[in-house]
C-alpha cells in the first residue's frame, strides 16, 4: 500500500528524451495503466519508478518520501517483466521463493506463503518444473506469484500479458484485476493495448513521445480526449476526424472536400464552450463511429455520403462512408444493412462532437 | 531410393572412420611407443604386435640418474601451475567480463580492444622484457611467478569469451533479483553465475590447455623449481640421446589429463566453440 508520485521527471538517453517532464500521482490501492505506442516512454517511466533507471531530473516519491537515490531493493516493489525473467536454473517453487530467501524468512514461513499464493493462482501442481518446461500461461502465473509472494507495497507490471495468446490474455486480464481488487495493492501496469487498459484500469495515463497526454478514468479518456493523439489512439475503429474552419457569424463549420465546401451547422447542445474561438480558426471535428448516425433519407444538417463497404463483425457493423475525399466510419447494430454505393445521409450526434484546435492539437 | 540412402550411410561411416583413424593414429603411436622397448621402437618395418612393457613409465618416475628425470615433480608443477592459472584467469575474467557487459565503462570499446591486443604478440616477442622483469622482481622459476604470467596471458581470452556469454544472459534476470531485494553482488552470484557455467567451463578448458601446453616462457623462465612438463621433456631429448620410449611415456601421461578434462566438459566446450554460430 503506497502512494507513488512522479514530479517533473525527465529521463534522457543521449539526445533522445525518453520521459519528458512527467508529473503523475498514483493513489493508494489504485490500478493505473500507463498506455501508449511503443517508444512512448511508458516502460522507461516504470523502470524509473522501480529504480532500474536513474532519472535525470525530477523526483520519484513513495508515500511522499523521495526515493531517487534508493536502490531497487530498498523500494519494496515487485516488478513483472514482459519476458517474465524467471530464473531458468531454478524450479517454479524456488523461483517463487527466491524473493523471500533474502529476507531471512524462516523456511516454514516461506513454504506457507509460497503455497498460499500458488493456491490463489492455481499453480501448485507445477512446483518442481523449471521455467522451460512450463506453458506461457504458467510462466506468467509463476512470475505473478513471485511478485505477490513478498507482499510488496507496489506491483509494477511491464506488458505482462503480451506473450500470451488472445484467449489466455483475456482470462489472465480478469484474473489479474480480481487479485488486485482483493489485495488492494497499488499497481502500475504498462501496456500498448488499449483494450487491456480500458478493461483493467481505475485510471489510464496516456503517453506519447515521452510526454504525458492525459490522465483519467477509462470513461473520461474515451469520451473527453484531451488531445488529437488520445482521441486517435483510444477506440477501435478510431474517432473520425474532419478538418474544418470555424465560421463565427453563422456558428457553423466549413468542411472543405475536393473544392466544395460543406457548411455544417454546429448544434447548440454541443458540450464544448466555443465562445473564445476566433472567426476562421482552423479546427478538427472529431466524432466517434457510434455517434455517426446513418439515415436513408435526407435530414437537416446531414452530410450526404455513399457507402463504400460494410464490415460485419457479428456484434456490430462498421460502415465505411465517403463523400469525395471525406471519409467517415459509422458503427451500428448488426441489423443495419445497406447496399454498396447506396446514397445515405449521416447525422452527427451533438453530444459526441469534439472540436480540437488544429495547431495545438488540443481539445477546445 | 532405398539403395541410395544405404550407400550414403555406408560412405559417411567410412569417411568418419577414416577421419577417426587419421586423428587417433598419433595417439596410438604414442601409446605403442611408450609400451615398447628400445629395440622394438627402432625396428624397421615397425612392429604392430609386441609384448608391452611398462619399463618406460617406471623409468620416468623412478630413474636413478638425478632429479632432472624425476617426472613426478614436473607433473606436479604442471598440475599446480595450470590449475591455479586457470582458476585465477577464469575468476578475474568472469568478473571483468560482467562489469564490461553490464556497466557503463568509459572507453569500453578501447579497453576491450586493449585486452585483445595482449593476445596479439607471440610469446617470443615479449620474452626478453618479461625475463628481465622477472629476474629483477625475483619471480623467475617460482610457482607464483608462473601462475601470475599464465593468468595474465589467459586473461585476454577469458574476458572476451565470458563477455560474449554474459552478454547473452538477459539483463532482466538480474533486474528481477535487484527488485526482489538482492544486492548487485548477490544477483551476480545467484542469478548470473549459475547461468554462465557453460561459458566458465569452456573458458576453463581453453585456459587449462593453453597453460598446460605452454612451452616458451616455461623453458626460459624456469630451470628447476617451477618447471613444467613441456620444457622438462625438451631437455630429455637433448641430453642422453633420443630416449624415445621415455619421451613417449611422458608425452602420453601428459596428454591424459587434458584429454580427460576435455571429455568431461565436452558439452560445454562444444557450445563454447560454436557460440554465436547457432541461433537459439
XYZ file of C-alpha atoms in Angstrom, chain B:
280
model
C 15.828 -44.503 -53.214
C 16.489 -47.073 -50.504
C 19.779 -48.138 -52.081
C 20.839 -44.526 -52.324
C 20.346 -43.825 -48.662
C 22.128 -47.055 -47.655
C 25.049 -46.126 -49.867
C 25.105 -42.666 -48.348
C 25.165 -44.141 -44.862
C 27.984 -46.540 -45.686
C 30.019 -43.794 -47.320
C 29.571 -41.377 -44.457
C 30.511 -44.051 -41.918
C 33.562 -44.963 -43.981
C 34.529 -41.296 -44.114
C 34.079 -40.884 -40.380
C 36.106 -43.997 -39.603
C 38.878 -42.832 -41.906
C 38.954 -39.442 -40.172
C 38.943 -41.106 -36.781
C 41.931 -43.270 -37.753
C 43.815 -40.235 -39.021
C 43.136 -38.306 -35.844
C 43.723 -41.099 -33.384
C 46.755 -42.650 -35.057
C 49.311 -40.307 -33.423
C 47.793 -41.078 -30.047
C 48.008 -44.798 -30.767
C 51.578 -44.464 -31.940
C 52.442 -42.529 -28.794
C 50.926 -45.194 -26.556
C 52.513 -48.001 -28.562
C 55.954 -46.405 -28.439
C 55.603 -45.860 -24.695
C 54.894 -49.557 -24.256
C 57.789 -50.832 -26.419
C 61.411 -51.374 -25.520
C 64.232 -49.650 -27.346
C 64.736 -52.412 -29.914
C 61.048 -52.617 -30.761
C 60.860 -48.846 -31.197
C 63.742 -48.785 -33.644
C 62.598 -51.876 -35.565
C 62.079 -51.491 -39.305
C 59.466 -52.286 -40.504
C 57.531 -51.032 -37.436
C 56.100 -53.742 -35.231
C 52.370 -53.755 -34.683
C 52.361 -56.801 -32.459
C 54.732 -56.788 -29.499
C 54.831 -57.650 -25.809
C 54.068 -54.428 -23.962
C 56.336 -53.266 -21.166
C 55.815 -50.624 -18.506
C 59.555 -50.083 -18.138
C 59.434 -46.629 -19.738
C 56.774 -45.459 -17.295
C 58.781 -46.795 -14.373
C 61.902 -45.086 -15.672
C 60.434 -41.637 -15.915
C 59.295 -41.675 -12.298
C 61.929 -43.798 -10.580
C 65.037 -43.388 -12.676
C 68.199 -43.110 -10.601
C 70.022 -40.621 -12.833
C 69.398 -37.458 -10.799
C 66.391 -35.288 -10.068
C 66.186 -33.989 -13.636
C 64.497 -37.153 -14.683
C 62.009 -37.201 -11.840
C 58.864 -36.545 -13.815
C 56.636 -36.858 -10.786
C 57.838 -33.429 -9.753
C 57.306 -31.859 -13.183
C 53.859 -33.356 -13.377
C 53.022 -31.889 -10.037
C 54.291 -28.478 -11.151
C 52.284 -28.676 -14.380
C 49.137 -29.530 -12.468
C 49.588 -26.863 -9.774
C 50.558 -24.042 -12.129
C 47.949 -24.809 -14.796
C 45.149 -25.267 -12.288
C 45.911 -22.081 -10.392
C 46.412 -20.069 -13.574
C 43.130 -21.398 -14.945
C 41.319 -20.649 -11.704
C 42.553 -17.069 -11.498
C 42.090 -16.245 -15.165
C 38.526 -17.556 -15.117
C 37.782 -15.772 -11.830
C 39.120 -12.383 -12.885
C 37.982 -12.873 -16.473
C 34.398 -13.511 -15.394
C 34.290 -10.535 -13.046
C 35.830 -8.217 -15.634
C 33.516 -9.526 -18.332
C 30.482 -8.951 -16.133
C 31.473 -5.351 -15.458
C 32.200 -4.699 -19.106
C 28.946 -6.296 -20.131
C 26.663 -4.599 -17.634
C 28.090 -1.271 -16.544
C 28.854 1.969 -18.276
C 32.635 1.921 -18.540
C 34.366 4.912 -20.057
C 36.160 3.911 -23.244
C 34.754 0.394 -23.104
C 35.469 -0.457 -26.733
C 39.035 0.759 -26.497
C 39.511 -1.165 -23.285
C 38.195 -4.349 -24.864
C 40.499 -3.843 -27.818
C 43.429 -3.276 -25.495
C 42.608 -6.530 -23.702
C 42.519 -8.269 -27.070
C 45.907 -6.889 -28.060
C 47.523 -8.722 -25.138
C 46.907 -11.857 -27.194
C 48.267 -10.459 -30.420
C 52.007 -10.631 -29.789
C 53.661 -14.045 -29.926
C 55.243 -15.156 -26.655
C 58.705 -14.829 -28.107
C 58.253 -11.086 -28.672
C 57.662 -10.349 -25.010
C 60.099 -12.905 -23.706
C 63.095 -10.653 -23.174
C 61.318 -7.868 -21.263
C 59.456 -10.394 -19.158
C 62.655 -12.294 -18.478
C 64.376 -9.111 -17.278
C 61.375 -8.026 -15.259
C 61.008 -11.415 -13.619
C 64.695 -11.559 -12.746
C 64.553 -8.152 -11.070
C 61.366 -8.993 -9.217
C 62.711 -12.415 -8.176
C 59.800 -14.121 -9.875
C 61.867 -16.344 -12.151
C 61.472 -20.053 -11.507
C 58.795 -19.584 -8.844
C 55.325 -21.119 -8.838
C 53.604 -17.820 -8.101
C 55.589 -16.123 -10.868
C 54.462 -18.673 -13.419
C 50.859 -18.598 -12.179
C 50.887 -14.810 -12.497
C 52.290 -14.976 -16.015
C 49.905 -17.675 -17.263
C 46.942 -15.959 -15.630
C 47.875 -12.777 -17.420
C 48.191 -14.256 -20.852
C 44.957 -16.246 -20.477
C 43.027 -13.279 -19.179
C 42.570 -11.560 -22.539
C 40.927 -14.658 -23.866
C 38.691 -15.356 -20.862
C 37.460 -11.749 -20.694
C 36.372 -11.837 -24.334
C 34.865 -15.269 -24.122
C 32.997 -14.635 -20.862
C 31.755 -11.264 -22.076
C 30.103 -12.846 -25.076
C 28.466 -15.374 -22.761
C 27.281 -12.819 -20.225
C 26.013 -10.513 -22.972
C 23.660 -13.339 -23.921
C 22.112 -13.582 -20.454
C 19.123 -11.229 -20.435
C 19.672 -8.359 -18.016
C 16.094 -8.803 -16.772
C 17.150 -11.753 -14.617
C 19.419 -9.548 -12.553
C 16.928 -6.721 -12.552
C 14.310 -9.118 -11.223
C 16.708 -10.127 -8.467
C 17.563 -6.486 -7.724
C 13.903 -5.573 -7.355
C 13.335 -8.716 -5.304
C 15.697 -7.388 -2.673
C 19.088 -8.746 -3.658
C 22.254 -6.695 -3.912
C 24.181 -6.498 -7.161
C 26.776 -8.939 -5.858
C 24.148 -11.431 -4.690
C 22.348 -11.119 -8.016
C 25.628 -11.887 -9.768
C 26.305 -14.922 -7.596
C 22.804 -16.347 -7.556
C 21.497 -15.465 -10.995
C 24.299 -14.711 -13.439
C 26.874 -17.230 -12.298
C 24.653 -20.338 -12.454
C 23.687 -19.382 -15.975
C 27.228 -18.829 -17.182
C 28.501 -22.273 -16.163
C 28.817 -23.296 -19.813
C 30.914 -20.252 -20.565
C 33.042 -20.790 -17.495
C 33.642 -24.422 -18.432
C 34.582 -23.514 -21.988
C 36.984 -20.748 -20.947
C 38.436 -23.002 -18.257
C 39.231 -25.708 -20.794
C 40.898 -23.250 -23.132
C 42.884 -21.657 -20.326
C 43.903 -25.035 -18.967
C 45.071 -26.293 -22.344
C 46.963 -23.073 -23.011
C 48.761 -23.163 -19.633
C 49.322 -26.888 -19.788
C 50.904 -26.690 -23.247
C 52.894 -23.526 -22.675
C 56.498 -24.041 -23.639
C 58.321 -20.813 -24.488
C 58.057 -18.958 -21.182
C 58.426 -22.167 -19.217
C 61.680 -23.113 -20.873
C 63.276 -19.691 -20.408
C 61.881 -18.539 -17.064
C 62.168 -21.808 -15.155
C 65.122 -24.019 -14.544
C 64.177 -26.276 -11.718
C 61.720 -25.229 -9.035
C 58.739 -24.300 -11.188
C 59.490 -26.341 -14.274
C 56.521 -27.845 -16.071
C 56.417 -30.872 -18.360
C 56.897 -29.297 -21.822
C 60.294 -27.688 -21.121
C 61.349 -30.654 -18.981
C 60.547 -33.024 -21.801
C 62.539 -30.996 -24.303
C 65.647 -31.278 -22.178
C 65.328 -35.033 -22.203
C 65.501 -35.008 -25.976
C 68.908 -33.373 -25.935
C 70.891 -34.828 -23.072
C 71.172 -38.620 -23.338
C 70.377 -39.151 -26.999
C 66.837 -39.744 -28.087
C 65.090 -41.765 -25.398
C 62.000 -42.264 -27.480
C 60.410 -44.705 -25.078
C 60.619 -42.317 -22.136
C 59.602 -39.337 -24.261
C 56.557 -41.234 -25.453
C 55.665 -42.369 -21.930
C 55.938 -38.784 -20.641
C 54.002 -37.360 -23.536
C 51.309 -39.980 -23.124
C 50.845 -39.242 -19.438
C 50.974 -35.579 -20.297
C 48.056 -35.632 -22.740
C 45.881 -37.780 -20.469
C 44.641 -35.086 -18.041
C 43.704 -32.682 -20.821
C 42.007 -35.496 -22.680
C 40.046 -36.482 -19.583
C 39.102 -32.902 -18.727
C 38.027 -32.104 -22.271
C 35.963 -35.269 -22.334
C 34.268 -34.329 -19.076
C 33.231 -30.855 -20.230
C 32.772 -31.745 -23.909
C 29.196 -30.487 -23.976
C 30.099 -27.073 -22.626
C 33.124 -26.981 -24.848
C 31.065 -27.675 -27.938
C 28.728 -24.873 -27.010
C 31.694 -22.626 -26.304
C 33.259 -23.385 -29.661
C 30.096 -22.957 -31.669
C 28.956 -19.995 -29.617
C 27.106 -17.447 -31.665
C 27.124 -19.690 -34.728
C 23.737 -21.208 -33.942
C 20.765 -19.024 -33.298
C 18.839 -20.191 -30.286
